[in-house]
Each structure stands twice: as C-alpha cells, then as structure tokens.
Short mmCIF file of N, CA and C in Angstrom, two decimals:
data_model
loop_
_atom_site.label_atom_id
_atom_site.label_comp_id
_atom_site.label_asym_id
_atom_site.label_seq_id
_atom_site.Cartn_x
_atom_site.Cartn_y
_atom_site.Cartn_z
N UNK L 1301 108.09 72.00 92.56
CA UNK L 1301 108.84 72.84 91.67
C UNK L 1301 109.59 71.95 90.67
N UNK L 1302 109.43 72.29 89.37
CA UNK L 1302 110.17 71.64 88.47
C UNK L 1302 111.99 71.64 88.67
N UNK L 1303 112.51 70.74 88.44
CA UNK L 1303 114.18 70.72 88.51
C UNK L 1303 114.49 71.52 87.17
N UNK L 1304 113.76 71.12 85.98
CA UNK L 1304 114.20 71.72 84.84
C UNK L 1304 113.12 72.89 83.76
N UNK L 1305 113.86 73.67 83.22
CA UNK L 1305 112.72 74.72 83.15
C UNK L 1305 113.45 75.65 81.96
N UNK L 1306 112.67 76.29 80.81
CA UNK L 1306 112.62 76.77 80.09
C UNK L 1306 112.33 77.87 80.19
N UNK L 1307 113.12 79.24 80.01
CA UNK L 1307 112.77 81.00 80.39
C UNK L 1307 113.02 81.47 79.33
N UNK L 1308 112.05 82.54 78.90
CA UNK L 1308 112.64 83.42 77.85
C UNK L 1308 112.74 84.85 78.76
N UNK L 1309 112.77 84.48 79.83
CA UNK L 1309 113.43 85.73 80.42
C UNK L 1309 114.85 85.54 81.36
N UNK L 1310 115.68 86.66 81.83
CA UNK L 1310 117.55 86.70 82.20
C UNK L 1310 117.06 85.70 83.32
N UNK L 1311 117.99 84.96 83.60
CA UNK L 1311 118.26 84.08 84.21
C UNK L 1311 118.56 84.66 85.77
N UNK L 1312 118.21 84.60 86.62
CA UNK L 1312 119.22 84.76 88.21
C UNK L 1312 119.87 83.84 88.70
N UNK L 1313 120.95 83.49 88.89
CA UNK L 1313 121.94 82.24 88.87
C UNK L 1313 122.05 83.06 90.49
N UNK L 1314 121.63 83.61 91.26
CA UNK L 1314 121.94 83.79 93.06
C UNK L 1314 121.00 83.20 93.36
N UNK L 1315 119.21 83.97 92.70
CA UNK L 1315 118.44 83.29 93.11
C UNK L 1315 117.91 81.62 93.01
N UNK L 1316 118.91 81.41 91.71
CA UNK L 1316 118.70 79.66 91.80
C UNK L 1316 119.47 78.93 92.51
N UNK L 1317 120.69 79.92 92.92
CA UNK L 1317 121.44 78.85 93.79
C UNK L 1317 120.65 79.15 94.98
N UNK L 1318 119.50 79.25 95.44
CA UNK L 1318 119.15 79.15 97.00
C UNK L 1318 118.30 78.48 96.81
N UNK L 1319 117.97 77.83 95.81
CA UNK L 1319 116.92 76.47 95.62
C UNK L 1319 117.33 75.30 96.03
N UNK L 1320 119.18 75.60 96.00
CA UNK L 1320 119.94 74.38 96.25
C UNK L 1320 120.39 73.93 97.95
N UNK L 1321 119.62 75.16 98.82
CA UNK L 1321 120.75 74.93 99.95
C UNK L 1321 119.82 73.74 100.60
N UNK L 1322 120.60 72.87 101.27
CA UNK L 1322 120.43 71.78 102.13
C UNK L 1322 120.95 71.85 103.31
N UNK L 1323 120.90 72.08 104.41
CA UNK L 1323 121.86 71.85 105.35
C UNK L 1323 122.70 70.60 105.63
N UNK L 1324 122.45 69.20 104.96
CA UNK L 1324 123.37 68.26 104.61
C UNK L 1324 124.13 68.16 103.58
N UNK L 1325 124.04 69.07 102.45
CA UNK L 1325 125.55 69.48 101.95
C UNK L 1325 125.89 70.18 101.86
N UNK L 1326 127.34 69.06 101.59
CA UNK L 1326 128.78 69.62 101.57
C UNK L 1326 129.47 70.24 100.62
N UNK L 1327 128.41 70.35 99.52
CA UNK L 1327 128.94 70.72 98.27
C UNK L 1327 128.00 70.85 97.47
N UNK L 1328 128.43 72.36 96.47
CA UNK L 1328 127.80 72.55 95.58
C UNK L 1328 128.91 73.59 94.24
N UNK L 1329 128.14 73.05 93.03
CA UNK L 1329 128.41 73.28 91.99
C UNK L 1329 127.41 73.95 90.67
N UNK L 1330 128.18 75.26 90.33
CA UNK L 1330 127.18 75.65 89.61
C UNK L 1330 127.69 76.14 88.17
N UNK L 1331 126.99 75.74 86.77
CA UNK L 1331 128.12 75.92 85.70
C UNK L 1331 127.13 77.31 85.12
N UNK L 1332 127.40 77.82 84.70
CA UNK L 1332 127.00 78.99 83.53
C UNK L 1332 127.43 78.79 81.94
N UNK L 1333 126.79 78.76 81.40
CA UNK L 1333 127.12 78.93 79.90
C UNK L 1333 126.49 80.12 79.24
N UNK L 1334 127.71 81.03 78.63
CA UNK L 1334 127.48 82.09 78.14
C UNK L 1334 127.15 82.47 76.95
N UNK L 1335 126.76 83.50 76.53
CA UNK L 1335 126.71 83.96 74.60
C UNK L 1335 127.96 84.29 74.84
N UNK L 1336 129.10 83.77 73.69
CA UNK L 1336 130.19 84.11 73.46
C UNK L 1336 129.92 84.78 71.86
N UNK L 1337 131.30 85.39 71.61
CA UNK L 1337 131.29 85.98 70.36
C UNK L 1337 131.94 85.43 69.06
N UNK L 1338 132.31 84.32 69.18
CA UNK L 1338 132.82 83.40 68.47
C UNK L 1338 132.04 81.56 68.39
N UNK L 1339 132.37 81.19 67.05
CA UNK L 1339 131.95 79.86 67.30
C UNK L 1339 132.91 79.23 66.05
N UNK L 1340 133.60 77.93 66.12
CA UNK L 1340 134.33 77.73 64.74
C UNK L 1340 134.64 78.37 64.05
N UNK L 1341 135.36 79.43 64.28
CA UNK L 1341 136.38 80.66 63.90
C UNK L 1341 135.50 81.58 62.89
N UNK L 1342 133.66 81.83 63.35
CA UNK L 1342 133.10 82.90 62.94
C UNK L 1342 132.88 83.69 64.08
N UNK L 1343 133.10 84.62 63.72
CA UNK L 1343 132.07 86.24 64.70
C UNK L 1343 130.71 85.95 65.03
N UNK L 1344 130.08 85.92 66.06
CA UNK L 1344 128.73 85.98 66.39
C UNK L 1344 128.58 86.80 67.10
N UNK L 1345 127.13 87.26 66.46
CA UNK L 1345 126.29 88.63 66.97
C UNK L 1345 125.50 88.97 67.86
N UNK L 1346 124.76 87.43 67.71
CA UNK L 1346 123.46 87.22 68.66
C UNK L 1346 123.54 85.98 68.16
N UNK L 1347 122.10 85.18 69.33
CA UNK L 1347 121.93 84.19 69.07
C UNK L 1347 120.17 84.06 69.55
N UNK L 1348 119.46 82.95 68.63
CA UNK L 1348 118.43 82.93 69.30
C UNK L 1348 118.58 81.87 69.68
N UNK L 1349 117.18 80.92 70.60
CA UNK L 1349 116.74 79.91 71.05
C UNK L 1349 115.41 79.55 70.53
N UNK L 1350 115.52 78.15 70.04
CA UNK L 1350 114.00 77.94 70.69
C UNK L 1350 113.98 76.60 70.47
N UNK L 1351 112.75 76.19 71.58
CA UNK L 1351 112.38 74.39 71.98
C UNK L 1351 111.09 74.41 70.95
N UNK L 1352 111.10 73.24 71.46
CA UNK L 1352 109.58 72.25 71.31
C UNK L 1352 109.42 72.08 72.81
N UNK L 1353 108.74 72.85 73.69
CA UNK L 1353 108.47 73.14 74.94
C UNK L 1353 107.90 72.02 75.73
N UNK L 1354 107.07 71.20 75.56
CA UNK L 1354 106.31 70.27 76.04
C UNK L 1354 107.84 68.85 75.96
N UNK L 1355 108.01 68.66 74.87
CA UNK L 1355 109.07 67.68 74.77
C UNK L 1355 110.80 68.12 75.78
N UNK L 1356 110.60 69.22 75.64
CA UNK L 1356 112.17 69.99 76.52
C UNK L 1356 112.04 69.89 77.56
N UNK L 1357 110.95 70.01 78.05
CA UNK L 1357 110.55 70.50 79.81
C UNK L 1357 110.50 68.76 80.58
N UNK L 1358 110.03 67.65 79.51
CA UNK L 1358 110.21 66.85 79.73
C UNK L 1358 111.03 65.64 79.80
N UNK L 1359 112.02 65.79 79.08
CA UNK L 1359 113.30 65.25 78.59
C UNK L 1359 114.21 65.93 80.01
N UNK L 1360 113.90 67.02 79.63
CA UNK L 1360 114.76 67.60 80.71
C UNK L 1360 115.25 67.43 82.46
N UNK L 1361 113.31 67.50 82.52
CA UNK L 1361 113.08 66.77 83.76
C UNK L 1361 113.49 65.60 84.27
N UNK L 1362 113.55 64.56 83.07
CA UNK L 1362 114.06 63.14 82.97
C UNK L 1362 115.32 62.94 83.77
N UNK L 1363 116.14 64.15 82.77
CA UNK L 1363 117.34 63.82 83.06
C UNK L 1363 117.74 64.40 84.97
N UNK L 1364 117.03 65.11 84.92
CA UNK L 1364 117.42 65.78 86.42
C UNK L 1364 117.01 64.94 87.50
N UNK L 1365 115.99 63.91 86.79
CA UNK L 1365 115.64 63.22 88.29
C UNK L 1365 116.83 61.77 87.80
N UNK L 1366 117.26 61.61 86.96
CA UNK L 1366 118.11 60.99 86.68
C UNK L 1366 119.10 61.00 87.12
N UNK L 1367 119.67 62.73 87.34
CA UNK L 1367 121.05 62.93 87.93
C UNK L 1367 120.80 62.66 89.21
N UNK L 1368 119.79 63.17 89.95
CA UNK L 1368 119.36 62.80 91.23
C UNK L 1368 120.01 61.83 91.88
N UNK L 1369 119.32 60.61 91.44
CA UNK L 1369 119.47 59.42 92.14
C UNK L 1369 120.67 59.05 91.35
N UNK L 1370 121.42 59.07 90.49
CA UNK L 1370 122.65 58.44 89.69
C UNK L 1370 123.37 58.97 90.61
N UNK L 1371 123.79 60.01 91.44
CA UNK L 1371 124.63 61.03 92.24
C UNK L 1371 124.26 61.28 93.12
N UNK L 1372 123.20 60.45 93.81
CA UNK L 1372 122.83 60.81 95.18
C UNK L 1372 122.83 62.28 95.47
N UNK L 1373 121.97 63.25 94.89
CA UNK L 1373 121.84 64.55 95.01
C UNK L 1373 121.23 65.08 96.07
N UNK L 1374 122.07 66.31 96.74
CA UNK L 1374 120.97 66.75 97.42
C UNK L 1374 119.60 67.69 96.99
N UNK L 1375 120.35 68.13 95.93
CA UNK L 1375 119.60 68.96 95.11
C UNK L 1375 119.91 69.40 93.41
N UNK L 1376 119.25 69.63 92.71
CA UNK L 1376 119.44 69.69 91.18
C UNK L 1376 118.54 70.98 90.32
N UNK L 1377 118.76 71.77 89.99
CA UNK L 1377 117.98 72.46 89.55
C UNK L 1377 118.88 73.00 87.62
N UNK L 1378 117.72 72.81 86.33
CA UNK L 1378 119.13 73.16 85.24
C UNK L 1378 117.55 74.30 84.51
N UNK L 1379 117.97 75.65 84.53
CA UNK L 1379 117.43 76.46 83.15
C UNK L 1379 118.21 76.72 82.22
N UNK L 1380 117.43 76.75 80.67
CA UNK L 1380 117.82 76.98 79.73
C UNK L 1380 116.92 78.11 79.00
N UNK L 1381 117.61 78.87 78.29
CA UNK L 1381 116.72 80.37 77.97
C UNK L 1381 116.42 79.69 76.29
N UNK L 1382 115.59 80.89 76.10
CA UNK L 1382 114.77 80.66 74.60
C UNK L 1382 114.65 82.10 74.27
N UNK L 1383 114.48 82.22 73.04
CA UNK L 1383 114.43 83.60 72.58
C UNK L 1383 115.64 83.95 72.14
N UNK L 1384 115.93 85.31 72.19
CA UNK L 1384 116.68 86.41 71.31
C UNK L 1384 117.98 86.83 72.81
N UNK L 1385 118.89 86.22 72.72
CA UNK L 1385 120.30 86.68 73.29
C UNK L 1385 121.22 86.79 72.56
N UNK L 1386 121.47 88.50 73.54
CA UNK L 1386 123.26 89.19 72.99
C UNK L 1386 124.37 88.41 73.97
N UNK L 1387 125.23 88.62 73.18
CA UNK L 1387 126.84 87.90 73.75
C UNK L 1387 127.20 88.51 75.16
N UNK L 1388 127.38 87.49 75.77
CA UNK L 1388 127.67 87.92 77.50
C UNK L 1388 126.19 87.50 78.24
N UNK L 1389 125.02 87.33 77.75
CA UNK L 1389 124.29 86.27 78.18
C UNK L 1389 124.02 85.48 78.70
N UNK L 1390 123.23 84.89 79.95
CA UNK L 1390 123.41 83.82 80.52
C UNK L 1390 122.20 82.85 79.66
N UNK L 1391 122.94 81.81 78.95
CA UNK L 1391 121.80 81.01 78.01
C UNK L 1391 121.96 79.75 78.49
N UNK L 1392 122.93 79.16 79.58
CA UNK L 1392 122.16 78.19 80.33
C UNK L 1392 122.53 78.15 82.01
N UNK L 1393 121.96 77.60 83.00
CA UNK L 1393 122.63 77.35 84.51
C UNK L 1393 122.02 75.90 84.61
N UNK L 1394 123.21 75.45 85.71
CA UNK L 1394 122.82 74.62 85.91
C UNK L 1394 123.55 74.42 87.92
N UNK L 1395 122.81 73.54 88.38
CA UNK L 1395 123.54 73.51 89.71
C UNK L 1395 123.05 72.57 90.34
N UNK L 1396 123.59 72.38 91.46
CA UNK L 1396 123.64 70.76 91.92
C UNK L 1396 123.96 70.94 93.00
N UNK L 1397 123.60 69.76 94.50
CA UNK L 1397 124.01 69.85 95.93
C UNK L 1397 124.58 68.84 95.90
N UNK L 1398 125.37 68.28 96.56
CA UNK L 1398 125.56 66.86 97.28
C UNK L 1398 126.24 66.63 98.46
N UNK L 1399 126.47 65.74 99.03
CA UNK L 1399 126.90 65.56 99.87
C UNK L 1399 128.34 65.99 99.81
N UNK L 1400 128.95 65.51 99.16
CA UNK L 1400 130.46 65.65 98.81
C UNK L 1400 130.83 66.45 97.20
N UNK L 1401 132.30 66.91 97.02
CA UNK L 1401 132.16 67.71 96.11
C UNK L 1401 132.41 66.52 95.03
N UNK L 1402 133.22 65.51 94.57
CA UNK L 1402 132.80 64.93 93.87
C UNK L 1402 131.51 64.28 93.13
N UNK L 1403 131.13 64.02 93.88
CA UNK L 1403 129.52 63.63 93.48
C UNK L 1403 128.95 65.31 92.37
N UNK L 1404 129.29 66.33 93.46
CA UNK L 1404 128.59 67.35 93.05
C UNK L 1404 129.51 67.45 91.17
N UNK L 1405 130.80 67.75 91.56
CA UNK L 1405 131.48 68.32 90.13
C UNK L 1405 130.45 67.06 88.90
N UNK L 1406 130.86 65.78 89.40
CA UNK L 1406 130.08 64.94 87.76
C UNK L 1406 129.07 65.07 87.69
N UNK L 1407 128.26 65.02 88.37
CA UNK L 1407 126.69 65.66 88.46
C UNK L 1407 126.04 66.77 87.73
N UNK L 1408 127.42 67.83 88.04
CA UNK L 1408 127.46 68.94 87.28
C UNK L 1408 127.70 68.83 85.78
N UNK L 1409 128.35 67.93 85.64
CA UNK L 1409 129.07 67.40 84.26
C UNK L 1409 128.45 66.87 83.39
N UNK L 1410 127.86 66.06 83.90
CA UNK L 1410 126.48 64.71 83.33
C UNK L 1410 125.76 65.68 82.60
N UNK L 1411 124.92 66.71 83.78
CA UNK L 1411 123.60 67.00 83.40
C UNK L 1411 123.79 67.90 82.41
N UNK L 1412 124.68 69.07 82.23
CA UNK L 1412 125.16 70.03 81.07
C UNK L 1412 125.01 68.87 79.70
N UNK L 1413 125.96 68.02 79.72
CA UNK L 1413 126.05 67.02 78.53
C UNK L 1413 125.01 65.99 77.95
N UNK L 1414 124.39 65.80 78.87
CA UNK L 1414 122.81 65.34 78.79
C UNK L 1414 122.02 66.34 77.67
N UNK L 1415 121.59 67.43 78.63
CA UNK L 1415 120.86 68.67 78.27
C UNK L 1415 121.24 68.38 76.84
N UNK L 1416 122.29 69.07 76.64
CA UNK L 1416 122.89 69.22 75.08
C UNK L 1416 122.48 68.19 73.95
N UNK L 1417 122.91 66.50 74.38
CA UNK L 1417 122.40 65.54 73.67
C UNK L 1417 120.54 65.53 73.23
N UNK L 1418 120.30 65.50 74.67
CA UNK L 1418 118.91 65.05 74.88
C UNK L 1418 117.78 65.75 74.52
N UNK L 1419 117.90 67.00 74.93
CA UNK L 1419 117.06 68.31 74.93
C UNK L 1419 116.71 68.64 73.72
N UNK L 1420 115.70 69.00 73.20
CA UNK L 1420 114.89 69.59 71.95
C UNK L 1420 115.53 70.86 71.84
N UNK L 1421 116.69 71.29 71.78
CA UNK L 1421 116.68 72.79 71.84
C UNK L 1421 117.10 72.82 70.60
N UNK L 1422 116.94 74.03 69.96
CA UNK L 1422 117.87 74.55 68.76
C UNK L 1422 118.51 75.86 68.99
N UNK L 1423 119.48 75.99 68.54
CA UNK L 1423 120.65 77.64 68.06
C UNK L 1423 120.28 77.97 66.83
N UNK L 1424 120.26 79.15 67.04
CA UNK L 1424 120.13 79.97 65.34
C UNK L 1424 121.28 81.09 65.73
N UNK L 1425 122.89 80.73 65.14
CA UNK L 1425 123.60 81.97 65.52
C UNK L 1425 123.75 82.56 64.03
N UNK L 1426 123.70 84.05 64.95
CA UNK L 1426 124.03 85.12 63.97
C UNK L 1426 125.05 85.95 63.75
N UNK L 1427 125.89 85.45 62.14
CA UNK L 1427 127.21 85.95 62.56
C UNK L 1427 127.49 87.61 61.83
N UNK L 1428 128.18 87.81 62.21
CA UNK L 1428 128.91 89.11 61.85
C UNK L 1428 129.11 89.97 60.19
N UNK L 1429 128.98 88.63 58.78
CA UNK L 1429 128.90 89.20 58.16
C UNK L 1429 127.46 88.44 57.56
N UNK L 1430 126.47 88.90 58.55
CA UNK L 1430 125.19 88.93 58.03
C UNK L 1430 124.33 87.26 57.95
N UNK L 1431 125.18 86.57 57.63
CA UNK L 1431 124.58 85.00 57.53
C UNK L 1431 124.12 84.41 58.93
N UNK L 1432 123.22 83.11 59.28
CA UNK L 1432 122.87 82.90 60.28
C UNK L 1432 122.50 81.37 60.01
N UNK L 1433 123.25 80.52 61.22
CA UNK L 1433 122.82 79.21 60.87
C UNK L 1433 121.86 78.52 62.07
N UNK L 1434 121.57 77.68 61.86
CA UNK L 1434 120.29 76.25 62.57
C UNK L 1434 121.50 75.59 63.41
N UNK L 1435 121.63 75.13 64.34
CA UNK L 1435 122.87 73.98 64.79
C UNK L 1435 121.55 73.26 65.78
N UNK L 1436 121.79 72.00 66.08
CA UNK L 1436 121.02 71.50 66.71
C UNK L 1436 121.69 70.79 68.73
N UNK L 1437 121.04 70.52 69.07
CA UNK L 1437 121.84 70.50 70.52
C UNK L 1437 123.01 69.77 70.60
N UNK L 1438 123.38 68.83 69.48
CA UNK L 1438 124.67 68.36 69.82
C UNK L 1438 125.52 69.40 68.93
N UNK L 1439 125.38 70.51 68.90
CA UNK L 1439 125.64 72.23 68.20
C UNK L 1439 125.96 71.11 66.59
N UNK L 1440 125.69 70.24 65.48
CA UNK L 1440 126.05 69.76 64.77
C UNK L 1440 125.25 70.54 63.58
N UNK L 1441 125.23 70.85 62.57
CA UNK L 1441 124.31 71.65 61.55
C UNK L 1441 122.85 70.88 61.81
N UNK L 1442 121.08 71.78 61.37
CA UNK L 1442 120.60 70.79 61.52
C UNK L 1442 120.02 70.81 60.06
N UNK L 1443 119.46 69.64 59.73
CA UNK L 1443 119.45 69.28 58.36
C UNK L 1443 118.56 69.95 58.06
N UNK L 1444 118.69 70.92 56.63
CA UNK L 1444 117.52 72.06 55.97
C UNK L 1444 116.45 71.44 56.31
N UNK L 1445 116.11 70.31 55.76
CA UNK L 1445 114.54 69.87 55.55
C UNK L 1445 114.34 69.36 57.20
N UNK L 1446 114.73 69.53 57.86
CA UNK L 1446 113.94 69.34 59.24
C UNK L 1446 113.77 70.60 60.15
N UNK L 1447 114.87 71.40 60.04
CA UNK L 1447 114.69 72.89 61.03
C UNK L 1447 114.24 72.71 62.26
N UNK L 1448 114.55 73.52 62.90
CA UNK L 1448 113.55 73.94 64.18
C UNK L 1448 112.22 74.13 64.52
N UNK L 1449 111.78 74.32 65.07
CA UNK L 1449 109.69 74.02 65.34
C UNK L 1449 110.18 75.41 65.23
N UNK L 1450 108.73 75.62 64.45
CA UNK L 1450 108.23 76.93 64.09
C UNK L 1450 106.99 77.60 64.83
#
C-alpha cells in the first residue's frame, strides 16, 4: 500500500487512521487541513486542486518513507485531494504512529511541511467577488507563464 496518495474523492480520516494501528505504539497523530473561507484577507468560495500525478505520488512517497526512518515510525500514511472543493472540506490528512508522542507530533509536522514545499500540487482559489487565483504549494502566486498542468 502506498504511504502517499492522491484522491479526487472525500477523504475518510477514521478509515485512515486504522492503517495506522500498531500494537507497539504509543502514539499517534493526525492533522486535517481544511477548505477555509478566507485566505489573506479575501473571501473564498471554493477551491480546486490539481497535480502532475506521476511526479506527486512520487515526491510524496519520498517524503513518507523519509519521515519513516528520520522518526522511527511506526506507521505513516499522508492524502491529498484534487479536484473541485467547497469550504469545510477535508483537502489534506495526514497521520503518523510512533512509539512515543514526540516522535509522533514532529513527524506530523515535517511531513505536512514537506508535502507543501515538495509536492507538485497547485490551488486555484475562488474568491467571492468573482476573481480566482493559481498559488503554488509553497501557497506563493504561481508565475502566469508557467501555471498548473493542464
């Protein structure tokens, strides 16, 4: 089973946390990131997603077997959605076992901030009075002449 994985369908954050159980840990951590309705003091409406799938799934993976052994994991599992989400959304999970809860919380920490850097993803949010921008995973504008894969 892949650790990291790309859905354009709702997420189950119960059923992924039972990917994580180990009976040797002691700890686990699981983050959610939501569609909120705000971003840099605009209204947002929706938001879409989308990768370069082959490069995401793999980067991604990278990083999870990365967190792995950097954190002595017992377990690691991170999805990220694609497509067309409304606000209150689950558009990413991520979760983690370890032995102890420290290990688990930075683990948890790493791999969210990874994802973001590393990951091929793009945002297209859509705000409230009609306009809609490109941001790229470090959410920074992304430059007209490069865009998102089409």
């Amino acid at each position: 089973m892949s650790r990291f994985v790309l859905s354009d369908a709702a997420i189950d954050g119960v059923a992924q946390k039972r990917t994580l159980d180990d009976d040797a840990a002691g700890a686990c951590v699981i983050f959610e990131g939501w569609v909120r309705d705000h971003n840099d003091g605009r209204q947002v409406r929706r938001l879409d997603y989308q990768a370069y799938a082959p490069l995401a799934c793999s980067e991604g993976e990278a990083i999870m077997t990365e967190a792995v052994s950097r954190f002595e994991l017992r377990g690691a599992r991170a999805i990220h959605r694609t497509g067309s989400l409304e606000i209150g959304d689950l558009a990413v999970w991520v979760g983690v076992s370890a032995d102890h809860r420290d290990a688990a919380y930075a683990a948890s920490r790493w791999i969210i901030d990874e994802i973001k850097q590393r990951v091929p993803i793009w945002k297209n949010e859509h705000y409230a009075n009609g306009e809609s921008g490109w941001l790229h995973p470090d959410n920074s504008p992304v430059d007209p002449g490069l865009g998102p894969p089409r």
